[in-house]
Amino acid sequence: MRSSGSVPALVATVCILCAVCGCLGASPAPAAGGITPIDLPEPPAVSTLAGALAELDLLGAEGGLNVTGTSVHQVLGTGVDRDGRAASWALGLRDGEEVRWLTFGLAGWQEISLPAPLPAEEVNITGVLSPEDLLSSQEGVLRPVMERHGTDTVDLALAEGVYTVTIRSDAGMETLAFRADTGGVVV
């Protein structure tokens, strides 16, 4: 059996294919001044609460995190912009007597260990304003506070029928509260 001729032919074929595809082509010359462009990582993905919950439903349908039989008692959003898109979301769930916490961010939904208590009252996600609707309806109240602090994001907490909006920066912190069903200011 003679295969010595087929190995060089195979190597030559691979080299030709690589040259045609550009794998072995010459590298482009650096730009004037020796600066080579680099690809920067994309900014972190942001998502609305509705989008994050849709991902959770999809994950559950595919056999991922099982949240059947749980009830939502707290919703937290971090780095929420004026359009209601957050850098991360967290859900405080009650599963019988057990407390479970789920987070949604760059890595998708994950269950985390967090020894934090939950409010007693269940959050009816469909019976409250969405974060984007709340922020839009209260823009006149929130915008001056955000501008005063030099920030364009807030942190949200939804529990016991109230949205708590925290605006923080190096200049300080302010917290405002709104009814979750109507968006009315809570004094």
PDB file of C-alpha atoms in Angstrom:
ATOM      1  CA  MET A   1       0.000   0.000   0.000  1.00  0.00           C
ATOM      2  CA  ARG A   2       1.511   3.331  -1.090  1.00  0.00           C
ATOM      3  CA  SER A   3       0.145   6.408   0.580  1.00  0.00           C
ATOM      4  CA  SER A   4       3.248   8.551   0.614  1.00  0.00           C
ATOM      5  CA  GLY A   5       2.068  10.476  -2.471  1.00  0.00           C
ATOM      6  CA  SER A   6      -1.365  11.163  -1.044  1.00  0.00           C
ATOM      7  CA  VAL A   7      -0.104  13.000   2.083  1.00  0.00           C
ATOM      8  CA  PRO A   8       1.758  15.735   0.157  1.00  0.00           C
ATOM      9  CA  ALA A   9      -1.234  16.060  -2.180  1.00  0.00           C
ATOM     10  CA  LEU A  10      -3.565  16.465   0.805  1.00  0.00           C
ATOM     11  CA  VAL A  11      -1.282  19.113   2.363  1.00  0.00           C
ATOM     12  CA  ALA A  12      -1.052  20.951  -0.967  1.00  0.00           C
ATOM     13  CA  THR A  13      -4.864  20.885  -1.308  1.00  0.00           C
ATOM     14  CA  VAL A  14      -5.341  22.305   2.185  1.00  0.00           C
ATOM     15  CA  CYS A  15      -2.784  25.057   1.476  1.00  0.00           C
ATOM     16  CA  ILE A  16      -4.519  25.984  -1.780  1.00  0.00           C
ATOM     17  CA  LEU A  17      -7.934  26.086  -0.076  1.00  0.00           C
ATOM     18  CA  CYS A  18      -6.546  28.249   2.735  1.00  0.00           C
ATOM     19  CA  ALA A  19      -4.936  30.645   0.273  1.00  0.00           C
ATOM     20  CA  VAL A  20      -8.178  30.907  -1.730  1.00  0.00           C
ATOM     21  CA  CYS A  21     -10.244  31.476   1.432  1.00  0.00           C
ATOM     22  CA  GLY A  22      -7.796  34.056   2.732  1.00  0.00           C
ATOM     23  CA  CYS A  23      -6.548  32.027   5.692  1.00  0.00           C
ATOM     24  CA  LEU A  24      -2.926  32.284   4.594  1.00  0.00           C
ATOM     25  CA  GLY A  25      -3.191  35.644   2.850  1.00  0.00           C
ATOM     26  CA  ALA A  26      -0.835  38.442   3.733  1.00  0.00           C
ATOM     27  CA  SER A  27      -1.796  40.531   6.750  1.00  0.00           C
ATOM     28  CA  PRO A  28      -2.834  44.072   5.920  1.00  0.00           C
ATOM     29  CA  ALA A  29      -0.202  46.678   6.610  1.00  0.00           C
ATOM     30  CA  PRO A  30      -0.750  48.651   9.806  1.00  0.00           C
ATOM     31  CA  ALA A  31      -2.343  52.058   9.379  1.00  0.00           C
ATOM     32  CA  ALA A  32      -0.095  55.082   9.270  1.00  0.00           C
ATOM     33  CA  GLY A  33       1.469  55.718  12.636  1.00  0.00           C
ATOM     34  CA  GLY A  34       1.420  52.054  13.602  1.00  0.00           C
ATOM     35  CA  ILE A  35      -2.125  52.078  14.994  1.00  0.00           C
ATOM     36  CA  THR A  36      -4.020  48.862  14.418  1.00  0.00           C
ATOM     37  CA  PRO A  37      -7.811  48.946  14.829  1.00  0.00           C
ATOM     38  CA  ILE A  38      -9.242  46.572  17.413  1.00  0.00           C
ATOM     39  CA  ASP A  39     -12.756  45.356  17.978  1.00  0.00           C
ATOM     40  CA  LEU A  40     -14.135  46.587  21.277  1.00  0.00           C
ATOM     41  CA  PRO A  41     -16.547  44.374  23.165  1.00  0.00           C
ATOM     42  CA  GLU A  42     -20.197  45.194  22.699  1.00  0.00           C
ATOM     43  CA  PRO A  43     -21.850  47.079  25.528  1.00  0.00           C
ATOM     44  CA  PRO A  44     -23.812  44.940  27.964  1.00  0.00           C
ATOM     45  CA  ALA A  45     -27.183  43.838  26.686  1.00  0.00           C
ATOM     46  CA  VAL A  46     -30.193  45.486  28.267  1.00  0.00           C
ATOM     47  CA  SER A  47     -33.705  44.127  28.422  1.00  0.00           C
ATOM     48  CA  THR A  48     -37.165  45.192  29.470  1.00  0.00           C
ATOM     49  CA  LEU A  49     -38.812  43.191  32.238  1.00  0.00           C
ATOM     50  CA  ALA A  50     -41.286  41.795  29.704  1.00  0.00           C
ATOM     51  CA  GLY A  51     -38.398  40.644  27.496  1.00  0.00           C
ATOM     52  CA  ALA A  52     -36.623  39.034  30.445  1.00  0.00           C
ATOM     53  CA  LEU A  53     -39.818  37.251  31.533  1.00  0.00           C
ATOM     54  CA  ALA A  54     -40.343  35.992  27.970  1.00  0.00           C
ATOM     55  CA  GLU A  55     -36.810  34.536  28.108  1.00  0.00           C
ATOM     56  CA  LEU A  56     -37.690  32.853  31.416  1.00  0.00           C
ATOM     57  CA  ASP A  57     -40.829  31.331  29.869  1.00  0.00           C
ATOM     58  CA  LEU A  58     -38.779  30.059  26.927  1.00  0.00           C
ATOM     59  CA  LEU A  59     -36.137  28.650  29.257  1.00  0.00           C
ATOM     60  CA  GLY A  60     -38.816  26.838  31.270  1.00  0.00           C
ATOM     61  CA  ALA A  61     -40.376  25.405  28.091  1.00  0.00           C
ATOM     62  CA  GLU A  62     -36.959  24.073  27.050  1.00  0.00           C
ATOM     63  CA  GLY A  63     -36.521  22.291  30.384  1.00  0.00           C
ATOM     64  CA  GLY A  64     -34.325  24.925  32.055  1.00  0.00           C
ATOM     65  CA  LEU A  65     -35.285  26.718  35.260  1.00  0.00           C
ATOM     66  CA  ASN A  66     -38.569  25.427  36.612  1.00  0.00           C
ATOM     67  CA  VAL A  67     -40.665  28.169  38.173  1.00  0.00           C
ATOM     68  CA  THR A  68     -43.984  26.335  38.028  1.00  0.00           C
ATOM     69  CA  GLY A  69     -45.895  26.843  41.265  1.00  0.00           C
ATOM     70  CA  THR A  70     -43.833  29.827  42.379  1.00  0.00           C
ATOM     71  CA  SER A  71     -45.142  33.301  43.087  1.00  0.00           C
ATOM     72  CA  VAL A  72     -43.303  36.579  42.518  1.00  0.00           C
ATOM     73  CA  HIS A  73     -42.941  38.688  45.667  1.00  0.00           C
ATOM     74  CA  GLN A  74     -40.290  41.174  44.561  1.00  0.00           C
ATOM     75  CA  VAL A  75     -38.862  42.530  41.299  1.00  0.00           C
ATOM     76  CA  LEU A  76     -35.572  44.438  41.206  1.00  0.00           C
ATOM     77  CA  GLY A  77     -34.071  46.246  38.219  1.00  0.00           C
ATOM     78  CA  THR A  78     -30.538  47.627  38.152  1.00  0.00           C
ATOM     79  CA  GLY A  79     -29.319  50.262  35.702  1.00  0.00           C
ATOM     80  CA  VAL A  80     -32.793  50.877  34.254  1.00  0.00           C
ATOM     81  CA  ASP A  81     -32.837  53.477  31.479  1.00  0.00           C
ATOM     82  CA  ARG A  82     -35.739  55.789  30.648  1.00  0.00           C
ATOM     83  CA  ASP A  83     -37.101  53.193  28.214  1.00  0.00           C
ATOM     84  CA  GLY A  84     -37.408  50.589  30.981  1.00  0.00           C
ATOM     85  CA  ARG A  85     -34.451  48.482  29.825  1.00  0.00           C
ATOM     86  CA  ALA A  86     -32.230  47.253  32.643  1.00  0.00           C
ATOM     87  CA  ALA A  87     -28.710  45.893  32.790  1.00  0.00           C
ATOM     88  CA  SER A  88     -30.070  43.193  35.128  1.00  0.00           C
ATOM     89  CA  TRP A  89     -33.330  42.012  36.667  1.00  0.00           C
ATOM     90  CA  ALA A  90     -33.906  39.945  39.795  1.00  0.00           C
ATOM     91  CA  LEU A  91     -37.027  38.119  40.924  1.00  0.00           C
ATOM     92  CA  GLY A  92     -37.727  37.117  44.505  1.00  0.00           C
ATOM     93  CA  LEU A  93     -39.913  34.018  44.324  1.00  0.00           C
ATOM     94  CA  ARG A  94     -41.730  32.002  46.936  1.00  0.00           C
ATOM     95  CA  ASP A  95     -41.952  28.285  46.211  1.00  0.00           C
ATOM     96  CA  GLY A  96     -44.151  26.997  49.015  1.00  0.00           C
ATOM     97  CA  GLU A  97     -42.151  27.992  52.090  1.00  0.00           C
ATOM     98  CA  GLU A  98     -38.872  28.203  50.184  1.00  0.00           C
ATOM     99  CA  VAL A  99     -37.455  31.535  48.975  1.00  0.00           C
ATOM    100  CA  ARG A 100     -35.767  31.501  45.561  1.00  0.00           C
ATOM    101  CA  TRP A 101     -33.949  34.314  43.763  1.00  0.00           C
ATOM    102  CA  LEU A 102     -33.435  34.453  40.005  1.00  0.00           C
ATOM    103  CA  THR A 103     -31.309  36.991  38.159  1.00  0.00           C
ATOM    104  CA  PHE A 104     -31.301  37.951  34.497  1.00  0.00           C
ATOM    105  CA  GLY A 105     -28.295  39.614  32.888  1.00  0.00           C
ATOM    106  CA  LEU A 106     -25.608  38.941  30.298  1.00  0.00           C
ATOM    107  CA  ALA A 107     -25.551  35.226  31.143  1.00  0.00           C
ATOM    108  CA  GLY A 108     -29.348  34.902  30.923  1.00  0.00           C
ATOM    109  CA  TRP A 109     -31.448  33.609  33.813  1.00  0.00           C
ATOM    110  CA  GLN A 110     -29.659  32.056  36.757  1.00  0.00           C
ATOM    111  CA  GLU A 111     -30.759  30.958  40.197  1.00  0.00           C
ATOM    112  CA  ILE A 112     -28.648  32.477  42.947  1.00  0.00           C
ATOM    113  CA  SER A 113     -28.297  31.871  46.652  1.00  0.00           C
ATOM    114  CA  LEU A 114     -29.413  34.963  48.530  1.00  0.00           C
ATOM    115  CA  PRO A 115     -30.479  34.774  52.177  1.00  0.00           C
ATOM    116  CA  ALA A 116     -32.808  37.767  51.889  1.00  0.00           C
ATOM    117  CA  PRO A 117     -36.410  37.791  53.105  1.00  0.00           C
ATOM    118  CA  LEU A 118     -39.285  38.476  50.746  1.00  0.00           C
ATOM    119  CA  PRO A 119     -42.235  40.812  51.248  1.00  0.00           C
ATOM    120  CA  ALA A 120     -45.393  38.957  52.227  1.00  0.00           C
ATOM    121  CA  GLU A 121     -47.576  40.249  49.395  1.00  0.00           C
ATOM    122  CA  GLU A 122     -47.416  38.616  45.958  1.00  0.00           C
ATOM    123  CA  VAL A 123     -46.734  40.877  42.956  1.00  0.00           C
ATOM    124  CA  ASN A 124     -49.328  40.562  40.207  1.00  0.00           C
ATOM    125  CA  ILE A 125     -47.086  41.271  37.205  1.00  0.00           C
ATOM    126  CA  THR A 126     -50.050  41.666  34.855  1.00  0.00           C
ATOM    127  CA  GLY A 127     -51.905  43.973  37.269  1.00  0.00           C
ATOM    128  CA  VAL A 128     -49.204  46.644  37.574  1.00  0.00           C
ATOM    129  CA  LEU A 129     -47.655  49.169  35.235  1.00  0.00           C
ATOM    130  CA  SER A 130     -44.613  47.914  33.376  1.00  0.00           C
ATOM    131  CA  PRO A 131     -41.368  49.647  34.351  1.00  0.00           C
ATOM    132  CA  GLU A 132     -41.259  51.402  30.963  1.00  0.00           C
ATOM    133  CA  ASP A 133     -44.833  52.699  31.395  1.00  0.00           C
ATOM    134  CA  LEU A 134     -44.076  53.921  34.913  1.00  0.00           C
ATOM    135  CA  LEU A 135     -40.889  55.727  33.854  1.00  0.00           C
ATOM    136  CA  SER A 136     -42.640  57.268  30.862  1.00  0.00           C
ATOM    137  CA  SER A 137     -45.640  58.470  32.876  1.00  0.00           C
ATOM    138  CA  GLN A 138     -43.417  59.946  35.613  1.00  0.00           C
ATOM    139  CA  GLU A 139     -40.758  61.430  33.335  1.00  0.00           C
ATOM    140  CA  GLY A 140     -41.620  64.956  34.490  1.00  0.00           C
ATOM    141  CA  VAL A 141     -40.881  63.980  38.093  1.00  0.00           C
ATOM    142  CA  LEU A 142     -37.863  61.762  37.415  1.00  0.00           C
ATOM    143  CA  ARG A 143     -35.970  63.705  34.741  1.00  0.00           C
ATOM    144  CA  PRO A 144     -35.049  66.729  36.931  1.00  0.00           C
ATOM    145  CA  VAL A 145     -33.814  64.441  39.717  1.00  0.00           C
ATOM    146  CA  MET A 146     -31.791  62.348  37.268  1.00  0.00           C
ATOM    147  CA  GLU A 147     -30.304  65.489  35.680  1.00  0.00           C
ATOM    148  CA  ARG A 148     -29.451  66.906  39.102  1.00  0.00           C
ATOM    149  CA  HIS A 149     -27.551  63.690  39.879  1.00  0.00           C
ATOM    150  CA  GLY A 150     -26.007  63.471  36.412  1.00  0.00           C
ATOM    151  CA  THR A 151     -27.300  59.997  35.637  1.00  0.00           C
ATOM    152  CA  ASP A 152     -29.512  58.471  32.988  1.00  0.00           C
ATOM    153  CA  THR A 153     -30.358  55.220  34.800  1.00  0.00           C
ATOM    154  CA  VAL A 154     -32.214  54.329  37.988  1.00  0.00           C
ATOM    155  CA  ASP A 155     -32.696  51.283  40.171  1.00  0.00           C
ATOM    156  CA  LEU A 156     -36.230  49.929  40.576  1.00  0.00           C
ATOM    157  CA  ALA A 157     -37.817  47.799  43.251  1.00  0.00           C
ATOM    158  CA  LEU A 158     -41.382  46.515  42.956  1.00  0.00           C
ATOM    159  CA  ALA A 159     -42.993  45.049  46.057  1.00  0.00           C
ATOM    160  CA  GLU A 160     -46.279  45.290  47.948  1.00  0.00           C
ATOM    161  CA  GLY A 161     -47.951  47.444  45.301  1.00  0.00           C
ATOM    162  CA  VAL A 162     -45.215  50.107  45.204  1.00  0.00           C
ATOM    163  CA  TYR A 163     -42.435  50.931  42.771  1.00  0.00           C
ATOM    164  CA  THR A 164     -39.442  52.407  44.568  1.00  0.00           C
ATOM    165  CA  VAL A 165     -37.184  54.322  42.174  1.00  0.00           C
ATOM    166  CA  THR A 166     -33.677  55.091  43.423  1.00  0.00           C
ATOM    167  CA  ILE A 167     -31.542  57.646  41.611  1.00  0.00           C
ATOM    168  CA  ARG A 168     -27.912  57.468  42.698  1.00  0.00           C
ATOM    169  CA  SER A 169     -24.612  58.938  41.668  1.00  0.00           C
ATOM    170  CA  ASP A 170     -21.437  60.274  43.240  1.00  0.00           C
ATOM    171  CA  ALA A 171     -23.473  63.419  43.980  1.00  0.00           C
ATOM    172  CA  GLY A 172     -25.836  61.508  46.280  1.00  0.00           C
ATOM    173  CA  MET A 173     -28.998  59.470  46.222  1.00  0.00           C
ATOM    174  CA  GLU A 174     -32.737  60.129  46.132  1.00  0.00           C
ATOM    175  CA  THR A 175     -35.604  57.669  46.369  1.00  0.00           C
ATOM    176  CA  LEU A 176     -39.117  58.204  45.041  1.00  0.00           C
ATOM    177  CA  ALA A 177     -42.134  55.911  45.441  1.00  0.00           C
ATOM    178  CA  PHE A 178     -45.057  55.346  43.057  1.00  0.00           C
ATOM    179  CA  ARG A 179     -48.178  53.202  43.157  1.00  0.00           C
ATOM    180  CA  ALA A 180     -47.536  50.165  40.980  1.00  0.00           C
ATOM    181  CA  ASP A 181     -51.090  50.050  39.577  1.00  0.00           C
ATOM    182  CA  THR A 182     -51.572  53.732  38.648  1.00  0.00           C
ATOM    183  CA  GLY A 183     -48.122  55.306  38.817  1.00  0.00           C
ATOM    184  CA  GLY A 184     -49.370  57.884  41.314  1.00  0.00           C
ATOM    185  CA  VAL A 185     -46.788  59.417  43.639  1.00  0.00           C
ATOM    186  CA  VAL A 186     -46.693  57.898  47.136  1.00  0.00           C
ATOM    187  CA  VAL A 187     -46.043  60.556  49.709  1.00  0.00           C
TER     188      VAL A 187
END
